[in-house]
């Protein structure tokens, strides 16, 4: 995707050939700043503090984090330390575990002096694979949007509600939920996107709005509580969200608030789709509501909010009375029964064990 006319991915190897550059997403939408990661600790910090976020990008950063770690210590102990350090950064997005296990499996039987090269090569491949997966999700989701457009009276637009940010910033490129939207926009299908603000960190207001605006996709940010009302009024044709971990049963963990949108969609007969790259499927879990670990983040994300003043300064302000406690569960799980379909890189399937197993028999059968 392009920023000010220049094509960017969200993570790439720097010109020195070994350090890793990322877009610091904590600065968006007001500042576009690039951060350089030079060590395992830099990569772990970038994930933990959400300079990078979104399940696929967390996985890609972890893969490069392993490569950076191998430069410092490519011993077996170094490999285990890097795996454990990165694994502890964020608990819900399963792409983290997927990428770390994949890297360790490829490195552990290799001679120590070859591990750095292999790690960089594989991290680059993880990024390229993510781009291909997200592009394919875009192609399959495009058919869903096209069908919604065909069913729309007149010339549209198709009104799509999304939650949080599952755009190119959440992946290496394209996005998951937003990939079909970009592909439909490229084809000239008229669209309008309702972007939930997504408290407490406002990924919708800050990141989704920034992405869509830069690509000329018609959109409006809405308060998190507005979705149900918009659906009742017939102003939403389709919901598409991303996911941070989807159980083999089709239960979908995503940013807190997604479940409420799925309930409202169900009550109003609005189709609710989820863009799902296969590394986000946790084949070990058969009950997502019970078993997906939900990250609890700091209370300050709820009690405070940051934004740009009229003078252009970025400041954080307190919303709540002094000393007010806050709870901050960062994700929720939408049961499969509320999900119309999963848009994967292999096609669209039912949110069910059979649906996922039909598209990915090689993984499903290993359980
Ligand atoms: O806490 P984040 O910003 O890492 O969470 C990301 C999300 O929940 C996104 O909505 C997304 O659907 C998952 S990543 C494509």
mmCIF file of C-alpha atoms and ligand atoms in Angstrom:
data_model
loop_
_atom_site.group_PDB
_atom_site.id
_atom_site.type_symbol
_atom_site.label_atom_id
_atom_site.label_comp_id
_atom_site.label_asym_id
_atom_site.label_seq_id
_atom_site.Cartn_x
_atom_site.Cartn_y
_atom_site.Cartn_z
ATOM 1 C CA UNK A 1 0.000 0.000 0.000
ATOM 2 C CA UNK A 2 1.169 3.526 -0.667
ATOM 3 C CA UNK A 3 1.876 6.320 1.803
ATOM 4 C CA UNK A 4 2.351 9.706 0.160
ATOM 5 C CA UNK A 5 2.786 7.931 -3.176
ATOM 6 C CA UNK A 6 5.504 5.552 -1.893
ATOM 7 C CA UNK A 7 4.747 1.815 -1.579
ATOM 8 C CA UNK A 8 5.202 0.438 1.924
ATOM 9 C CA UNK A 9 4.830 -2.803 3.745
ATOM 10 C CA UNK A 10 4.444 -2.591 7.520
ATOM 11 C CA UNK A 11 7.768 -4.342 8.174
ATOM 12 C CA UNK A 12 10.903 -4.646 6.052
ATOM 13 C CA UNK A 13 14.642 -5.211 6.185
ATOM 14 C CA UNK A 14 16.623 -1.953 6.433
ATOM 15 C CA UNK A 15 19.274 -0.954 3.912
ATOM 16 C CA UNK A 16 22.017 -2.302 6.197
ATOM 17 C CA UNK A 17 20.673 -5.795 5.416
ATOM 18 C CA UNK A 18 20.068 -6.860 9.026
ATOM 19 C CA UNK A 19 18.098 -4.365 11.115
ATOM 20 C CA UNK A 20 14.342 -4.319 10.712
ATOM 21 C CA UNK A 21 12.146 -1.293 10.111
ATOM 22 C CA UNK A 22 8.517 -0.872 11.095
ATOM 23 C CA UNK A 23 5.893 1.846 11.040
ATOM 24 C CA UNK A 24 5.343 3.002 14.642
ATOM 25 C CA UNK A 25 1.561 2.614 14.851
ATOM 26 C CA UNK A 26 1.341 4.330 18.243
ATOM 27 C CA UNK A 27 2.112 7.596 16.409
ATOM 28 C CA UNK A 28 -0.590 7.251 13.761
ATOM 29 C CA UNK A 29 -2.700 8.905 12.495
ATOM 30 C CA UNK A 30 -0.992 12.172 13.347
ATOM 31 C CA UNK A 31 2.624 11.230 12.636
ATOM 32 C CA UNK A 32 4.119 8.750 10.206
ATOM 33 C CA UNK A 33 7.311 7.567 11.899
ATOM 34 C CA UNK A 34 9.569 4.643 11.131
ATOM 35 C CA UNK A 35 11.239 2.770 13.979
ATOM 36 C CA UNK A 36 14.315 0.564 13.658
ATOM 37 C CA UNK A 37 14.525 -2.758 15.524
ATOM 38 C CA UNK A 38 18.080 -3.951 16.226
ATOM 39 C CA UNK A 39 17.682 -6.644 18.851
ATOM 40 C CA UNK A 40 15.416 -9.277 20.338
ATOM 41 C CA UNK A 41 14.428 -6.795 23.050
ATOM 42 C CA UNK A 42 13.522 -4.142 20.459
ATOM 43 C CA UNK A 43 11.226 -6.638 18.707
ATOM 44 C CA UNK A 44 9.632 -7.768 21.981
ATOM 45 C CA UNK A 45 9.058 -4.148 23.015
ATOM 46 C CA UNK A 46 7.534 -3.281 19.613
ATOM 47 C CA UNK A 47 4.964 -6.065 20.006
ATOM 48 C CA UNK A 48 4.244 -5.523 23.722
ATOM 49 C CA UNK A 49 3.871 -1.734 23.447
ATOM 50 C CA UNK A 50 1.873 -2.126 20.203
ATOM 51 C CA UNK A 51 4.176 -0.191 17.908
ATOM 52 C CA UNK A 52 3.173 -3.129 15.732
ATOM 53 C CA UNK A 53 -0.134 -4.858 16.295
ATOM 54 C CA UNK A 54 -2.665 -7.009 14.476
ATOM 55 C CA UNK A 55 -2.251 -10.782 14.549
ATOM 56 C CA UNK A 56 -0.433 -11.296 11.217
ATOM 57 C CA UNK A 57 1.978 -8.407 11.785
ATOM 58 C CA UNK A 58 2.700 -9.623 15.315
ATOM 59 C CA UNK A 59 3.662 -12.998 13.780
ATOM 60 C CA UNK A 60 5.887 -11.375 11.146
ATOM 61 C CA UNK A 61 7.613 -9.188 13.751
ATOM 62 C CA UNK A 62 8.188 -12.221 15.967
ATOM 63 C CA UNK A 63 9.808 -14.035 13.025
ATOM 64 C CA UNK A 64 12.207 -11.133 12.481
ATOM 65 C CA UNK A 65 12.676 -10.925 16.261
ATOM 66 C CA UNK A 66 14.006 -14.495 16.156
ATOM 67 C CA UNK A 67 16.396 -13.517 13.355
ATOM 68 C CA UNK A 68 17.657 -10.522 15.346
ATOM 69 C CA UNK A 69 18.063 -12.782 18.384
ATOM 70 C CA UNK A 70 20.142 -15.282 16.400
ATOM 71 C CA UNK A 71 22.657 -12.534 15.587
ATOM 72 C CA UNK A 72 23.241 -12.081 19.310
ATOM 73 C CA UNK A 73 23.146 -15.708 20.427
ATOM 74 C CA UNK A 74 22.513 -18.551 18.009
ATOM 75 C CA UNK A 75 23.013 -21.305 20.612
ATOM 76 C CA UNK A 76 20.175 -23.673 21.612
ATOM 77 C CA UNK A 77 19.809 -21.658 24.814
ATOM 78 C CA UNK A 78 19.608 -18.461 22.748
ATOM 79 C CA UNK A 79 16.925 -19.993 20.584
ATOM 80 C CA UNK A 80 14.836 -21.017 23.586
ATOM 81 C CA UNK A 81 15.312 -17.622 25.235
ATOM 82 C CA UNK A 82 14.198 -15.772 22.093
ATOM 83 C CA UNK A 83 11.159 -18.032 21.705
ATOM 84 C CA UNK A 84 10.138 -17.550 25.361
ATOM 85 C CA UNK A 85 10.761 -13.789 25.361
ATOM 86 C CA UNK A 86 8.675 -13.153 22.266
ATOM 87 C CA UNK A 87 5.959 -15.624 23.280
ATOM 88 C CA UNK A 88 5.414 -13.643 26.501
ATOM 89 C CA UNK A 89 4.654 -10.380 24.690
ATOM 90 C CA UNK A 90 0.943 -10.772 23.871
ATOM 91 C CA UNK A 91 -1.280 -13.766 24.618
ATOM 92 C CA UNK A 92 -4.290 -13.713 22.284
ATOM 93 C CA UNK A 93 -3.022 -13.495 18.691
ATOM 94 C CA UNK A 94 -2.062 -17.073 17.863
ATOM 95 C CA UNK A 95 0.031 -15.997 14.863
ATOM 96 C CA UNK A 96 2.704 -15.234 17.455
ATOM 97 C CA UNK A 97 2.925 -18.873 18.533
ATOM 98 C CA UNK A 98 2.587 -20.051 14.951
ATOM 99 C CA UNK A 99 5.542 -17.930 13.766
ATOM 100 C CA UNK A 100 7.740 -18.730 16.757
ATOM 101 C CA UNK A 101 7.136 -22.481 16.581
ATOM 102 C CA UNK A 102 7.755 -22.421 12.839
ATOM 103 C CA UNK A 103 11.053 -20.546 13.284
ATOM 104 C CA UNK A 104 12.247 -22.799 16.096
ATOM 105 C CA UNK A 105 11.380 -25.962 14.177
ATOM 106 C CA UNK A 106 13.411 -24.763 11.187
ATOM 107 C CA UNK A 107 16.393 -23.638 13.273
ATOM 108 C CA UNK A 108 16.840 -26.162 16.046
ATOM 109 C CA UNK A 109 18.353 -28.963 13.948
ATOM 110 C CA UNK A 110 20.635 -26.666 11.984
ATOM 111 C CA UNK A 111 24.289 -25.984 12.828
ATOM 112 C CA UNK A 112 24.673 -22.892 14.986
ATOM 113 C CA UNK A 113 26.667 -20.944 12.411
ATOM 114 C CA UNK A 114 23.947 -21.279 9.781
ATOM 115 C CA UNK A 115 21.049 -20.175 11.969
ATOM 116 C CA UNK A 116 21.259 -16.424 11.353
ATOM 117 C CA UNK A 117 20.994 -16.823 7.584
ATOM 118 C CA UNK A 118 18.184 -19.366 7.792
ATOM 119 C CA UNK A 119 16.256 -17.191 10.256
ATOM 120 C CA UNK A 120 16.399 -14.086 8.048
ATOM 121 C CA UNK A 121 15.413 -16.093 5.002
ATOM 122 C CA UNK A 122 12.418 -17.634 6.768
ATOM 123 C CA UNK A 123 11.312 -14.309 8.305
ATOM 124 C CA UNK A 124 11.267 -12.777 4.824
ATOM 125 C CA UNK A 125 9.248 -15.773 3.569
ATOM 126 C CA UNK A 126 6.748 -15.409 6.454
ATOM 127 C CA UNK A 127 6.202 -11.805 5.331
ATOM 128 C CA UNK A 128 5.811 -12.732 1.665
ATOM 129 C CA UNK A 129 3.416 -15.558 2.549
ATOM 130 C CA UNK A 130 1.313 -13.169 4.616
ATOM 131 C CA UNK A 131 1.029 -10.783 1.674
ATOM 132 C CA UNK A 132 -0.075 -13.634 -0.614
ATOM 133 C CA UNK A 133 -2.573 -14.943 1.965
ATOM 134 C CA UNK A 134 -4.113 -11.520 2.533
ATOM 135 C CA UNK A 135 -4.329 -10.830 -1.190
ATOM 136 C CA UNK A 136 -6.185 -14.148 -1.650
ATOM 137 C CA UNK A 137 -8.535 -13.261 1.235
ATOM 138 C CA UNK A 138 -9.181 -10.052 -0.676
ATOM 139 C CA UNK A 139 -10.061 -11.986 -3.831
ATOM 140 C CA UNK A 140 -12.467 -14.333 -2.048
ATOM 141 C CA UNK A 141 -14.021 -11.537 0.000
ATOM 142 C CA UNK A 142 -14.461 -9.490 -3.142
ATOM 143 C CA UNK A 143 -17.025 -12.062 -4.311
ATOM 144 C CA UNK A 144 -18.947 -11.535 -1.051
ATOM 145 C CA UNK A 145 -18.984 -7.766 -1.589
ATOM 146 C CA UNK A 146 -19.873 -8.175 -5.261
ATOM 147 C CA UNK A 147 -22.858 -10.346 -4.258
ATOM 148 C CA UNK A 148 -23.939 -7.713 -1.714
ATOM 149 C CA UNK A 149 -23.643 -5.050 -4.408
ATOM 150 C CA UNK A 150 -25.699 -7.123 -6.841
ATOM 151 C CA UNK A 151 -28.391 -7.416 -4.157
ATOM 152 C CA UNK A 152 -28.342 -3.667 -3.422
ATOM 153 C CA UNK A 153 -31.133 -1.728 -5.049
ATOM 154 C CA UNK A 154 -29.895 1.027 -7.362
ATOM 155 C CA UNK A 155 -26.199 1.790 -7.657
ATOM 156 C CA UNK A 156 -25.192 1.141 -4.074
ATOM 157 C CA UNK A 157 -23.047 1.865 -2.192
ATOM 158 C CA UNK A 158 -22.510 -1.335 -0.239
ATOM 159 C CA UNK A 159 -22.365 -0.276 3.417
ATOM 160 C CA UNK A 160 -19.817 -2.317 5.358
ATOM 161 C CA UNK A 161 -19.197 -2.093 9.078
ATOM 162 C CA UNK A 162 -15.802 -3.085 10.445
ATOM 163 C CA UNK A 163 -14.324 -3.138 13.928
ATOM 164 C CA UNK A 164 -10.810 -2.263 15.106
ATOM 165 C CA UNK A 165 -8.161 -2.321 12.395
ATOM 166 C CA UNK A 166 -7.794 -5.392 10.234
ATOM 167 C CA UNK A 167 -6.304 -3.472 7.352
ATOM 168 C CA UNK A 168 -2.832 -3.455 5.848
ATOM 169 C CA UNK A 169 -1.446 -1.995 9.073
ATOM 170 C CA UNK A 170 -2.510 -5.168 10.926
ATOM 171 C CA UNK A 171 -0.747 -7.416 8.418
ATOM 172 C CA UNK A 172 2.320 -7.109 6.194
ATOM 173 C CA UNK A 173 0.183 -5.747 3.349
ATOM 174 C CA UNK A 174 -3.443 -5.706 2.146
ATOM 175 C CA UNK A 175 -5.087 -6.593 5.483
ATOM 176 C CA UNK A 176 -7.645 -9.262 6.265
ATOM 177 C CA UNK A 177 -11.078 -7.642 6.707
ATOM 178 C CA UNK A 178 -10.057 -4.643 4.597
ATOM 179 C CA UNK A 179 -8.419 -6.608 1.748
ATOM 180 C CA UNK A 180 -11.802 -7.368 0.105
ATOM 181 C CA UNK A 181 -12.731 -3.715 0.537
ATOM 182 C CA UNK A 182 -9.554 -2.547 -1.223
ATOM 183 C CA UNK A 183 -10.079 -5.048 -4.033
ATOM 184 C CA UNK A 184 -13.726 -4.012 -4.453
ATOM 185 C CA UNK A 185 -12.736 -0.347 -4.405
ATOM 186 C CA UNK A 186 -10.111 -1.008 -7.110
ATOM 187 C CA UNK A 187 -12.822 -2.598 -9.242
ATOM 188 C CA UNK A 188 -15.036 0.433 -8.874
ATOM 189 C CA UNK A 189 -17.744 -1.146 -6.696
ATOM 190 C CA UNK A 190 -19.249 1.738 -4.717
ATOM 191 C CA UNK A 191 -18.613 1.255 -0.995
ATOM 192 C CA UNK A 192 -19.053 3.026 2.264
ATOM 193 C CA UNK A 193 -17.309 1.795 5.395
ATOM 194 C CA UNK A 194 -18.507 2.375 8.943
ATOM 195 C CA UNK A 195 -15.344 2.238 11.050
ATOM 196 C CA UNK A 196 -16.030 1.541 14.727
ATOM 197 C CA UNK A 197 -13.787 3.813 16.784
ATOM 198 C CA UNK A 198 -12.778 0.771 18.897
ATOM 199 C CA UNK A 199 -12.161 1.994 22.391
ATOM 200 C CA UNK A 200 -9.994 1.864 24.347
ATOM 201 C CA UNK A 201 -7.068 2.174 21.916
ATOM 202 C CA UNK A 202 -9.102 3.531 19.038
ATOM 203 C CA UNK A 203 -7.567 1.443 16.265
ATOM 204 C CA UNK A 204 -10.656 2.138 14.147
ATOM 205 C CA UNK A 205 -10.645 5.906 14.635
ATOM 206 C CA UNK A 206 -6.880 6.179 14.256
ATOM 207 C CA UNK A 207 -5.716 3.405 11.930
ATOM 208 C CA UNK A 208 -8.678 2.215 9.855
ATOM 209 C CA UNK A 209 -9.742 5.797 9.164
ATOM 210 C CA UNK A 210 -6.155 6.681 8.202
ATOM 211 C CA UNK A 211 -5.820 3.735 5.823
ATOM 212 C CA UNK A 212 -9.195 4.172 4.164
ATOM 213 C CA UNK A 213 -8.715 7.908 3.822
ATOM 214 C CA UNK A 214 -5.331 7.462 2.136
ATOM 215 C CA UNK A 215 -6.888 5.056 -0.369
ATOM 216 C CA UNK A 216 -9.900 7.188 -1.114
ATOM 217 C CA UNK A 217 -12.440 4.709 0.281
ATOM 218 C CA UNK A 218 -15.585 6.464 1.497
ATOM 219 C CA UNK A 219 -15.910 5.968 5.257
ATOM 220 C CA UNK A 220 -17.099 7.444 8.530
ATOM 221 C CA UNK A 221 -15.895 6.725 12.043
ATOM 222 C CA UNK A 222 -18.722 5.855 14.405
ATOM 223 C CA UNK A 223 -18.793 5.551 18.174
ATOM 224 C CA UNK A 224 -18.588 1.932 19.253
ATOM 225 C CA UNK A 225 -22.177 1.986 20.430
ATOM 226 C CA UNK A 226 -23.621 3.121 17.081
ATOM 227 C CA UNK A 227 -23.443 -0.142 15.133
ATOM 228 C CA UNK A 228 -26.671 -1.709 16.435
ATOM 229 C CA UNK A 229 -28.639 1.425 15.617
ATOM 230 C CA UNK A 230 -27.183 1.636 12.102
ATOM 231 C CA UNK A 231 -28.097 -1.996 11.478
ATOM 232 C CA UNK A 232 -31.679 -1.480 12.718
ATOM 233 C CA UNK A 233 -31.990 1.417 10.309
ATOM 234 C CA UNK A 234 -30.896 -0.719 7.350
ATOM 235 C CA UNK A 235 -27.688 1.268 6.955
ATOM 236 C CA UNK A 236 -25.334 -1.724 7.127
ATOM 237 C CA UNK A 237 -25.357 -4.369 4.359
ATOM 238 C CA UNK A 238 -22.472 -6.409 5.642
ATOM 239 C CA UNK A 239 -20.069 -6.644 8.577
ATOM 240 C CA UNK A 240 -16.482 -7.776 8.003
ATOM 241 C CA UNK A 241 -14.002 -8.012 10.856
ATOM 242 C CA UNK A 242 -10.648 -9.642 11.374
ATOM 243 C CA UNK A 243 -9.622 -12.129 14.033
ATOM 244 C CA UNK A 244 -6.703 -12.663 16.376
ATOM 245 C CA UNK A 245 -7.395 -16.344 16.988
ATOM 246 C CA UNK A 246 -10.101 -18.604 15.595
ATOM 247 C CA UNK A 247 -10.732 -21.987 17.178
ATOM 248 C CA UNK A 248 -11.045 -25.102 15.004
ATOM 249 C CA UNK A 249 -14.779 -24.888 15.775
ATOM 250 C CA UNK A 250 -15.043 -21.461 14.095
ATOM 251 C CA UNK A 251 -15.364 -19.386 17.300
ATOM 252 C CA UNK A 252 -13.659 -16.078 16.600
ATOM 253 C CA UNK A 253 -11.583 -14.011 19.034
ATOM 254 C CA UNK A 254 -11.234 -10.413 17.949
ATOM 255 C CA UNK A 255 -10.918 -6.953 19.450
ATOM 256 C CA UNK A 256 -13.230 -6.288 22.380
ATOM 257 C CA UNK A 257 -16.655 -5.227 21.140
ATOM 258 C CA UNK A 258 -16.759 -7.545 18.137
ATOM 259 C CA UNK A 259 -19.157 -9.928 19.909
ATOM 260 C CA UNK A 260 -21.694 -7.149 20.480
ATOM 261 C CA UNK A 261 -21.602 -6.273 16.771
ATOM 262 C CA UNK A 262 -22.150 -9.916 15.852
ATOM 263 C CA UNK A 263 -25.158 -10.066 18.189
ATOM 264 C CA UNK A 264 -26.615 -6.939 16.646
ATOM 265 C CA UNK A 265 -25.943 -8.274 13.136
ATOM 266 C CA UNK A 266 -27.680 -11.545 14.005
ATOM 267 C CA UNK A 267 -30.712 -9.696 15.371
ATOM 268 C CA UNK A 268 -30.960 -7.605 12.207
ATOM 269 C CA UNK A 269 -30.178 -10.290 9.606
ATOM 270 C CA UNK A 270 -26.986 -8.529 8.579
ATOM 271 C CA UNK A 271 -24.349 -11.007 7.302
ATOM 272 C CA UNK A 272 -21.303 -11.103 9.583
ATOM 273 C CA UNK A 273 -18.057 -12.247 7.901
ATOM 274 C CA UNK A 274 -14.555 -12.661 9.281
ATOM 275 C CA UNK A 275 -11.324 -12.363 7.261
ATOM 276 C CA UNK A 276 -9.223 -15.287 8.458
ATOM 277 C CA UNK A 277 -5.651 -16.107 7.387
ATOM 278 C CA UNK A 278 -4.877 -19.766 8.153
ATOM 279 C CA UNK A 279 -2.029 -18.987 10.605
ATOM 280 C CA UNK A 280 -4.729 -17.386 12.795
ATOM 281 C CA UNK A 281 -6.544 -20.723 13.206
ATOM 282 C CA UNK A 282 -5.778 -22.489 16.462
ATOM 283 C CA UNK A 283 -6.310 -26.128 15.517
ATOM 284 C CA UNK A 284 -5.731 -27.196 19.135
ATOM 285 C CA UNK A 285 -8.916 -25.514 20.411
ATOM 286 C CA UNK A 286 -12.423 -26.844 19.947
ATOM 287 C CA UNK A 287 -14.184 -24.252 22.125
ATOM 288 C CA UNK A 288 -13.005 -20.707 21.572
ATOM 289 C CA UNK A 289 -15.291 -19.086 24.126
ATOM 290 C CA UNK A 290 -13.926 -21.304 26.871
ATOM 291 C CA UNK A 291 -10.308 -21.680 25.814
ATOM 292 C CA UNK A 292 -8.961 -18.654 23.960
ATOM 293 C CA UNK A 293 -6.831 -16.618 26.379
ATOM 294 C CA UNK A 294 -7.992 -13.009 26.590
ATOM 295 C CA UNK A 295 -5.340 -10.358 27.081
ATOM 296 C CA UNK A 296 -5.972 -7.987 29.985
ATOM 297 C CA UNK A 297 -4.217 -4.694 29.303
ATOM 298 C CA UNK A 298 -3.409 -1.707 31.522
ATOM 299 C CA UNK A 299 -6.170 0.377 33.086
ATOM 300 C CA UNK A 300 -4.596 3.560 31.728
ATOM 301 C CA UNK A 301 -5.805 2.638 28.222
ATOM 302 C CA UNK A 302 -9.372 3.010 29.550
ATOM 303 C CA UNK A 303 -8.915 5.930 31.931
ATOM 304 C CA UNK A 304 -6.935 8.048 29.458
ATOM 305 C CA UNK A 305 -7.174 8.992 25.816
ATOM 306 C CA UNK A 306 -4.647 10.674 23.572
ATOM 307 C CA UNK A 307 -5.135 12.943 20.605
ATOM 308 C CA UNK A 308 -3.991 16.073 18.781
ATOM 309 C CA UNK A 309 -4.620 19.528 20.215
ATOM 310 C CA UNK A 310 -5.610 22.492 18.048
ATOM 311 C CA UNK A 311 -1.951 23.522 18.262
ATOM 312 C CA UNK A 312 -0.799 20.193 16.816
ATOM 313 C CA UNK A 313 0.640 18.675 19.991
ATOM 314 C CA UNK A 314 -0.129 15.025 20.796
ATOM 315 C CA UNK A 315 -1.332 14.815 24.396
ATOM 316 C CA UNK A 316 -2.949 12.242 26.665
ATOM 317 C CA UNK A 317 -5.786 13.360 28.909
ATOM 318 C CA UNK A 318 -7.554 11.665 31.798
ATOM 319 C CA UNK A 319 -11.224 10.777 31.269
ATOM 320 C CA UNK A 320 -12.154 9.383 34.668
ATOM 321 C CA UNK A 321 -12.133 10.767 38.216
ATOM 322 C CA UNK A 322 -8.755 10.617 39.967
ATOM 323 C CA UNK A 323 -8.054 7.127 41.219
ATOM 324 C CA UNK A 324 -10.971 5.409 39.422
ATOM 325 C CA UNK A 325 -10.181 1.759 38.799
ATOM 326 C CA UNK A 326 -10.726 0.325 35.305
ATOM 327 C CA UNK A 327 -10.748 -3.120 33.731
ATOM 328 C CA UNK A 328 -9.444 -3.649 30.224
ATOM 329 C CA UNK A 329 -10.128 -7.019 28.568
ATOM 330 C CA UNK A 330 -8.686 -6.474 25.083
ATOM 331 C CA UNK A 331 -10.540 -9.172 23.125
ATOM 332 C CA UNK A 332 -13.795 -11.098 23.127
ATOM 333 C CA UNK A 333 -14.940 -14.282 21.451
ATOM 334 C CA UNK A 334 -17.829 -14.410 19.006
ATOM 335 C CA UNK A 335 -19.375 -17.885 18.946
ATOM 336 C CA UNK A 336 -19.366 -19.562 15.532
ATOM 337 C CA UNK A 337 -23.182 -19.586 15.419
ATOM 338 C CA UNK A 338 -23.138 -15.780 14.979
ATOM 339 C CA UNK A 339 -20.647 -15.834 12.088
ATOM 340 C CA UNK A 340 -22.057 -16.059 8.544
ATOM 341 C CA UNK A 341 -18.792 -17.123 6.963
ATOM 342 C CA UNK A 342 -15.011 -17.208 7.281
ATOM 343 C CA UNK A 343 -13.116 -15.638 4.394
ATOM 344 C CA UNK A 344 -9.829 -17.530 4.147
ATOM 345 C CA UNK A 345 -7.081 -17.619 1.537
ATOM 346 C CA UNK A 346 -8.617 -20.854 0.214
ATOM 347 C CA UNK A 347 -12.167 -19.602 -0.064
ATOM 348 C CA UNK A 348 -15.177 -18.810 2.104
ATOM 349 C CA UNK A 349 -16.440 -21.478 4.484
ATOM 350 C CA UNK A 350 -18.960 -21.939 7.253
ATOM 351 C CA UNK A 351 -17.736 -21.039 10.731
ATOM 352 C CA UNK A 352 -17.721 -24.621 11.927
ATOM 353 C CA UNK A 353 -15.409 -27.560 12.446
ATOM 354 C CA UNK A 354 -16.619 -29.091 9.179
ATOM 355 C CA UNK A 355 -16.310 -25.806 7.293
ATOM 356 C CA UNK A 356 -12.691 -25.243 8.321
ATOM 357 C CA UNK A 357 -11.779 -28.910 7.940
ATOM 358 C CA UNK A 358 -13.185 -28.843 4.406
ATOM 359 C CA UNK A 359 -10.775 -26.084 3.393
ATOM 360 C CA UNK A 360 -7.784 -27.192 5.468
ATOM 361 C CA UNK A 361 -7.976 -31.003 5.703
ATOM 362 C CA UNK A 362 -4.241 -31.365 6.311
ATOM 363 C CA UNK A 363 -4.438 -29.433 9.601
ATOM 364 C CA UNK A 364 -7.830 -30.604 10.769
ATOM 365 C CA UNK A 365 -6.937 -34.263 10.414
ATOM 366 C CA UNK A 366 -3.863 -33.888 12.660
ATOM 367 C CA UNK A 367 -6.157 -33.316 15.677
HETATM 368 O O1 LIG B 1 -4.825 -5.370 19.863
HETATM 369 P P1 LIG B 1 -4.606 -5.391 18.371
HETATM 370 O O2 LIG B 1 -4.669 -4.034 17.745
HETATM 371 O O3 LIG B 1 -3.360 -6.167 18.015
HETATM 372 O O4 LIG B 1 -5.837 -6.239 17.845
HETATM 373 C C1 LIG B 1 -6.057 -6.413 16.468
HETATM 374 C C2 LIG B 1 -7.443 -6.776 16.215
HETATM 375 O O5 LIG B 1 -8.155 -7.225 17.052
HETATM 376 C C3 LIG B 1 -7.935 -6.539 14.852
HETATM 377 O O6 LIG B 1 -9.272 -6.185 14.900
HETATM 378 C C4 LIG B 1 -7.825 -7.672 13.921
HETATM 379 O O7 LIG B 1 -9.048 -8.155 13.547
HETATM 380 C C5 LIG B 1 -6.998 -8.830 14.167
HETATM 381 S S1 LIG B 1 -5.608 -8.670 13.173
HETATM 382 C C6 LIG B 1 -6.071 -8.744 11.519
#
